[in-house]
CSV table of C-alpha atoms in Angstrom, one decimal:
chain,number,residue,atom,x,y,z
A,17,MET,CA,0.0,-0.3,-0.1
A,18,THR,CA,2.7,2.3,0.9
A,19,THR,CA,4.7,1.5,-2.1
A,20,THR,CA,1.4,2.1,-4.5
A,21,THR,CA,1.2,5.6,-3.1
A,22,GLU,CA,4.8,6.8,-3.0
A,23,ALA,CA,5.2,5.9,-6.6
A,24,PRO,CA,2.5,8.6,-8.1
A,25,ALA,CA,4.2,10.9,-5.5
A,26,ALA,CA,7.7,10.3,-6.8
A,27,GLY,CA,6.7,10.3,-10.7
A,28,ALA,CA,4.9,13.7,-10.1
A,29,ALA,CA,8.0,15.2,-7.9
A,30,ALA,CA,10.4,14.1,-10.9
A,31,ALA,CA,7.8,15.7,-13.6
A,32,GLY,CA,7.5,19.1,-11.2
A,33,ALA,CA,11.6,19.1,-11.2
A,34,ALA,CA,12.2,20.2,-14.4
A,35,PRO,CA,10.4,20.6,-17.7
A,36,GLY,CA,10.7,17.9,-20.1
A,37,PRO,CA,11.8,18.2,-23.8
A,38,SER,CA,8.0,18.3,-24.9
A,39,ARG,CA,7.5,21.5,-22.7
A,40,SER,CA,10.5,23.2,-23.9
A,41,TRP,CA,9.4,22.9,-27.3
A,42,ARG,CA,6.0,24.1,-26.8
A,43,ARG,CA,7.4,26.8,-25.4
A,44,VAL,CA,9.6,27.3,-28.6
A,45,TRP,CA,6.7,26.7,-31.1
A,46,THR,CA,4.4,29.1,-28.8
A,47,GLY,CA,7.1,32.2,-28.9
A,48,ALA,CA,7.5,31.8,-32.5
A,49,GLY,CA,3.9,31.7,-33.5
A,50,ALA,CA,3.6,35.1,-31.2
A,51,ILE,CA,6.4,36.4,-33.7
A,52,ALA,CA,4.8,35.1,-36.7
A,53,LEU,CA,1.4,37.0,-35.4
A,54,ALA,CA,3.2,40.4,-34.8
A,55,LEU,CA,4.6,40.1,-38.0
A,56,VAL,CA,1.7,39.1,-40.0
A,57,LEU,CA,-0.5,42.2,-38.2
A,58,TRP,CA,2.5,44.1,-39.0
A,59,GLU,CA,2.0,43.1,-42.8
A,60,VAL,CA,-1.3,44.0,-42.7
A,61,ALA,CA,-1.3,47.5,-40.9
A,62,ALA,CA,1.3,48.4,-43.5
A,63,LEU,CA,-1.1,47.5,-46.6
A,64,VAL,CA,-3.9,48.9,-45.0
A,65,ILE,CA,-1.8,52.3,-44.5
A,66,GLY,CA,0.0,51.9,-48.1
A,67,ASP,CA,2.8,54.8,-47.4
A,68,SER,CA,6.0,53.2,-46.8
A,69,VAL,CA,7.3,56.4,-45.2
A,70,THR,CA,4.8,55.9,-42.4
A,71,LEU,CA,5.2,52.1,-42.1
A,72,PRO,CA,7.2,50.1,-44.6
A,73,THR,CA,5.6,46.1,-45.1
A,74,VAL,CA,7.6,43.4,-43.5
A,75,THR,CA,8.9,42.4,-47.1
A,76,GLU,CA,10.2,45.6,-47.9
A,77,THR,CA,12.2,45.7,-44.4
A,78,ALA,CA,13.4,42.9,-44.8
A,79,ARG,CA,14.8,43.2,-48.4
A,80,THR,CA,16.5,46.9,-46.7
A,81,LEU,CA,17.9,44.8,-44.2
A,82,ALA,CA,19.4,42.2,-46.8
A,83,GLU,CA,20.4,44.7,-49.0
A,84,TYR,CA,22.2,47.0,-46.2
A,85,LEU,CA,23.9,44.2,-44.7
A,86,ARG,CA,26.4,44.3,-47.4
A,87,LYS,CA,25.9,47.7,-48.7
A,88,PRO,CA,27.1,50.9,-46.5
A,89,TYR,CA,24.9,53.9,-45.8
A,90,PRO,CA,25.5,56.7,-46.6
A,91,GLU,CA,27.1,55.4,-49.9
A,92,VAL,CA,30.1,57.9,-49.5
A,93,GLN,CA,31.4,57.9,-45.9
A,94,GLY,CA,29.0,55.2,-44.4
A,95,ARG,CA,29.1,51.4,-43.3
A,96,THR,CA,27.2,48.2,-43.7
A,97,LEU,CA,25.0,47.2,-41.1
A,98,VAL,CA,27.2,44.6,-39.8
A,99,ALA,CA,29.9,46.9,-39.5
A,100,ASP,CA,27.8,49.2,-37.2
A,101,ALA,CA,26.4,46.1,-35.5
A,102,LEU,CA,30.1,45.2,-34.6
A,103,ILE,CA,30.8,48.8,-33.5
A,104,SER,CA,28.0,49.0,-30.8
A,105,THR,CA,28.6,45.6,-29.7
A,106,GLY,CA,32.4,46.5,-29.0
A,107,ARG,CA,30.9,49.3,-26.9
A,108,ILE,CA,28.1,47.2,-25.0
A,109,LEU,CA,30.7,44.5,-24.1
A,110,ALA,CA,33.6,46.8,-23.2
A,111,GLY,CA,31.3,49.1,-21.0
A,112,PHE,CA,28.8,45.9,-20.0
A,113,LEU,CA,31.9,43.9,-18.7
A,114,LEU,CA,33.9,46.6,-16.6
A,115,GLY,CA,30.2,48.2,-15.0
A,116,THR,CA,29.5,44.1,-13.8
A,117,ALA,CA,33.3,43.5,-12.7
A,118,ALA,CA,32.8,46.6,-10.3
A,119,GLY,CA,29.6,46.0,-9.5
A,120,LEU,CA,30.3,43.0,-8.4
A,121,VAL,CA,33.4,44.0,-6.7
A,122,LEU,CA,31.6,46.9,-4.8
A,123,GLY,CA,28.6,44.7,-3.7
A,124,ALA,CA,30.4,42.1,-2.3
A,125,SER,CA,32.6,44.6,-0.3
A,126,MET,CA,29.3,46.4,0.6
A,127,ALA,CA,27.9,43.0,2.4
A,128,GLY,CA,30.9,42.1,3.6
A,129,VAL,CA,32.3,45.2,5.4
A,130,ARG,CA,29.9,47.5,7.4
A,131,VAL,CA,31.8,50.8,6.7
A,132,ILE,CA,31.9,50.1,3.2
A,133,ARG,CA,28.0,49.5,2.9
A,134,GLU,CA,27.5,52.5,5.2
A,135,LEU,CA,29.5,54.9,2.7
A,136,ALA,CA,28.5,53.5,-0.7
A,137,ASP,CA,25.0,52.8,-0.2
A,138,PRO,CA,23.6,56.7,-0.4
A,139,ILE,CA,25.4,56.9,-3.6
A,140,ILE,CA,24.3,54.1,-5.3
A,141,ALA,CA,20.8,55.1,-3.8
A,142,ILE,CA,21.7,58.4,-5.9
A,143,MET,CA,23.1,57.0,-9.0
A,144,ARG,CA,20.5,54.1,-9.7
A,145,PRO,CA,17.1,56.4,-10.6
A,146,LEU,CA,19.6,58.8,-12.8
A,147,PRO,CA,19.1,57.9,-16.8
A,148,PRO,CA,22.3,57.4,-18.0
A,149,ILE,CA,21.4,59.5,-20.9
A,150,ALA,CA,21.3,62.6,-18.8
A,151,PHE,CA,25.0,61.9,-18.6
A,152,ILE,CA,25.8,62.1,-22.2
A,153,PRO,CA,26.7,65.9,-22.7
A,154,LEU,CA,28.8,65.8,-19.7
A,155,LEU,CA,30.8,62.5,-21.2
A,156,VAL,CA,31.4,64.5,-24.2
A,157,VAL,CA,32.6,67.2,-22.1
A,158,TRP,CA,35.1,65.6,-20.7
A,159,PHE,CA,35.9,62.5,-22.9
A,160,GLY,CA,35.2,63.9,-26.0
A,161,ILE,CA,32.9,61.8,-28.8
A,162,GLY,CA,35.0,59.1,-29.2
A,163,GLU,CA,35.2,55.4,-27.8
A,164,THR,CA,35.8,56.6,-24.2
A,165,SER,CA,32.5,58.6,-23.6
A,166,LYS,CA,30.5,55.8,-24.7
A,167,ILE,CA,31.7,52.7,-23.1
A,168,ALA,CA,31.9,55.2,-19.5
A,169,LEU,CA,28.5,55.8,-20.0
A,170,ILE,CA,27.7,52.2,-20.3
A,171,PHE,CA,29.6,51.5,-17.2
A,172,PHE,CA,27.6,54.4,-15.0
A,173,GLY,CA,24.5,52.5,-16.1
A,174,VAL,CA,25.6,49.3,-15.5
A,175,LEU,CA,27.6,49.7,-12.2
A,176,PRO,CA,24.2,50.2,-9.6
A,177,ILE,CA,22.1,48.2,-11.3
A,178,VAL,CA,24.7,45.3,-10.9
A,179,THR,CA,25.7,46.5,-7.7
A,180,VAL,CA,22.4,46.3,-6.1
A,181,ALA,CA,21.7,43.1,-7.4
A,182,THR,CA,24.7,41.4,-6.0
A,183,LEU,CA,24.2,43.1,-2.6
A,184,GLY,CA,20.5,41.8,-2.7
A,185,ALA,CA,21.6,38.0,-3.4
A,186,LEU,CA,24.1,38.4,-0.8
A,187,ASP,CA,21.7,39.5,1.7
A,188,ALA,CA,19.4,36.7,0.8
A,189,VAL,CA,22.0,33.9,1.0
A,190,PRO,CA,20.3,31.6,4.4
A,191,PRO,CA,22.6,32.4,7.6
A,192,ASP,CA,22.4,28.8,8.2
A,193,LEU,CA,24.4,28.0,5.1
A,194,LEU,CA,27.1,30.4,6.2
A,195,ASN,CA,27.3,29.6,9.6
A,196,ALA,CA,27.9,26.1,8.6
A,197,SER,CA,30.8,27.1,6.6
A,198,ARG,CA,32.2,29.3,9.0
A,199,SER,CA,32.0,26.1,11.9
A,200,LEU,CA,33.9,24.0,9.5
A,201,GLY,CA,36.9,26.4,9.5
A,202,ALA,CA,36.1,28.4,6.4
A,203,SER,CA,37.2,32.0,6.9
A,204,GLN,CA,35.3,35.2,6.7
A,205,LEU,CA,36.7,35.6,3.4
A,206,ARG,CA,36.8,32.1,2.0
A,207,THR,CA,33.3,32.2,3.1
A,208,MET,CA,32.3,34.6,1.0
A,209,LEU,CA,34.1,33.6,-2.3
A,210,HIS,CA,33.3,30.0,-1.8
A,211,VAL,CA,29.7,30.0,-0.5
A,212,ARG,CA,28.0,33.2,-0.2
A,213,LEU,CA,28.9,34.4,-4.0
A,214,ARG,CA,28.0,30.5,-5.6
A,215,ALA,CA,25.0,31.2,-3.7
A,216,ALA,CA,24.1,34.5,-5.1
A,217,VAL,CA,24.8,34.1,-8.7
A,218,PRO,CA,21.3,33.3,-9.9
A,219,GLY,CA,20.5,36.8,-8.4
A,220,VAL,CA,23.8,38.4,-9.9
A,221,ILE,CA,22.7,37.1,-13.3
A,222,THR,CA,19.3,38.5,-13.2
A,223,GLY,CA,20.5,42.1,-12.0
A,224,MET,CA,23.1,41.5,-15.2
A,225,ARG,CA,20.4,40.9,-17.5
A,226,ILE,CA,18.1,44.0,-16.5
A,227,ALA,CA,21.4,45.9,-16.6
A,228,MET,CA,22.5,44.5,-20.4
A,229,GLY,CA,18.8,46.0,-21.3
A,230,GLY,CA,19.6,49.4,-19.7
A,231,ALA,CA,23.2,49.4,-21.7
A,232,TRP,CA,21.6,49.2,-25.5
A,233,THR,CA,19.1,51.5,-24.2
A,234,ALA,CA,22.3,54.0,-23.4
A,235,ILE,CA,24.3,53.2,-26.2
A,236,ILE,CA,21.9,53.6,-28.8
A,237,ALA,CA,21.1,57.0,-27.4
A,238,ALA,CA,24.2,58.1,-27.0
A,239,GLU,CA,25.3,57.4,-31.0
A,240,MET,CA,21.9,59.1,-31.8
A,241,ILE,CA,23.7,62.2,-30.2
A,242,ALA,CA,27.5,62.0,-30.3
A,243,ALA,CA,28.9,59.5,-32.9
A,244,THR,CA,30.0,58.8,-36.3
A,245,GLY,CA,29.2,54.8,-36.6
A,246,GLY,CA,27.2,52.1,-34.6
A,247,VAL,CA,23.4,51.6,-35.1
A,248,GLY,CA,21.9,54.4,-33.7
A,249,TYR,CA,24.2,56.8,-35.7
A,250,LEU,CA,22.5,54.7,-38.7
A,251,ILE,CA,18.8,55.1,-37.7
A,252,LEU,CA,19.3,58.6,-36.9
A,253,GLN,CA,20.8,59.3,-40.5
A,254,ALA,CA,18.1,56.9,-42.1
A,255,GLY,CA,15.4,59.3,-40.1
A,256,ASN,CA,17.3,62.0,-42.0
A,257,TYR,CA,16.3,61.2,-45.2
A,258,LEU,CA,13.0,59.3,-44.6
A,259,GLN,CA,14.7,55.7,-44.9
A,260,THR,CA,11.8,54.3,-43.0
A,261,PRO,CA,12.4,50.7,-44.1
A,262,LEU,CA,16.4,51.2,-42.9
A,263,ILE,CA,15.0,52.8,-39.4
A,264,PHE,CA,12.9,49.5,-39.0
A,265,SER,CA,16.3,47.4,-40.3
A,266,GLY,CA,18.3,49.2,-37.7
A,267,ILE,CA,15.8,48.5,-35.2
A,268,ALA,CA,15.4,45.1,-35.9
A,269,GLU,CA,19.0,44.6,-35.6
A,270,ILE,CA,19.0,45.6,-31.8
A,271,ALA,CA,16.4,43.5,-31.2
A,272,VAL,CA,17.9,40.5,-32.7
A,273,LEU,CA,21.7,41.3,-30.4
A,274,GLY,CA,19.5,42.1,-27.3
A,275,PHE,CA,17.8,38.8,-27.7
A,276,ALA,CA,21.1,37.1,-28.5
A,277,PHE,CA,22.8,38.5,-25.5
A,278,ASP,CA,19.8,37.7,-23.2
A,279,GLY,CA,19.8,34.4,-24.6
A,280,LEU,CA,23.3,34.3,-23.1
A,281,LEU,CA,22.7,35.4,-19.9
A,282,ARG,CA,19.8,33.5,-19.4
A,283,LEU,CA,21.6,29.9,-20.6
A,284,LEU,CA,24.7,31.1,-17.9
A,285,LEU,CA,21.5,31.5,-15.2
A,286,ARG,CA,20.5,28.0,-16.3
A,287,LEU,CA,24.0,26.6,-15.9
A,288,ALA,CA,24.6,28.1,-12.6
A,289,ASP,CA,21.1,27.0,-11.3
A,290,PRO,CA,19.6,23.8,-13.1
A,291,THR,CA,16.6,24.3,-11.0
A,292,VAL,CA,15.8,27.7,-12.7
A,293,ARG,CA,12.9,27.3,-15.3
A,294,ARG,CA,13.8,29.9,-18.3
């Protein structure tokens, strides 16, 4: 009797522990269907409006995207969509990695040392609500319109988000886990590095995903204001000449790149915590 009742319970627990292949594929097909539906609605709306300057069709946008992947815009001193994407991606990676590293160090220091927390907490509280775009004129004055100002803009946008995420994740680690480590002879530093930080990894990665979205917003705005290359600069130039299909092509490129980076971070989250369902 006991065996009969335990078997279904064990099977239910195993079924709820992790999503099966069928469920994963169902999510993929559902997401693909949602995107396809959005494209169909876009196509219908563009055909009803009948003005490619206001809203180009999906097919026209796709044709323009394919064309300018290998053709520069503007034709005289412009770049291809691929080249502009590489410029924006390089800026994103540099600023994001620097901001993430600094946020991890600062967040861990605030969690481990009370004095650092008391000193840094009000500064982070002031920086976090400020939009990075507001710093663009100031950074241009300090560093010019070169790469340094773009990387610094992303750095200052990523730093407070990752710091708060790291601090919150470290504070959420169960005290019993830390006490068990200390009782086994681990020092406070070793407990922080090998126990507390490892337990906080999922929360930190979630903060990194939020920071990545903000980084793309900041860099595109910066490239529209003070840059001579990048996807934001391309979109601005296309808008000046009413090249709406090219504008949508640039937006689609940002969407693909952002989705790819978020997918990599979600994969990293799955590797760090296999129990997380994404």
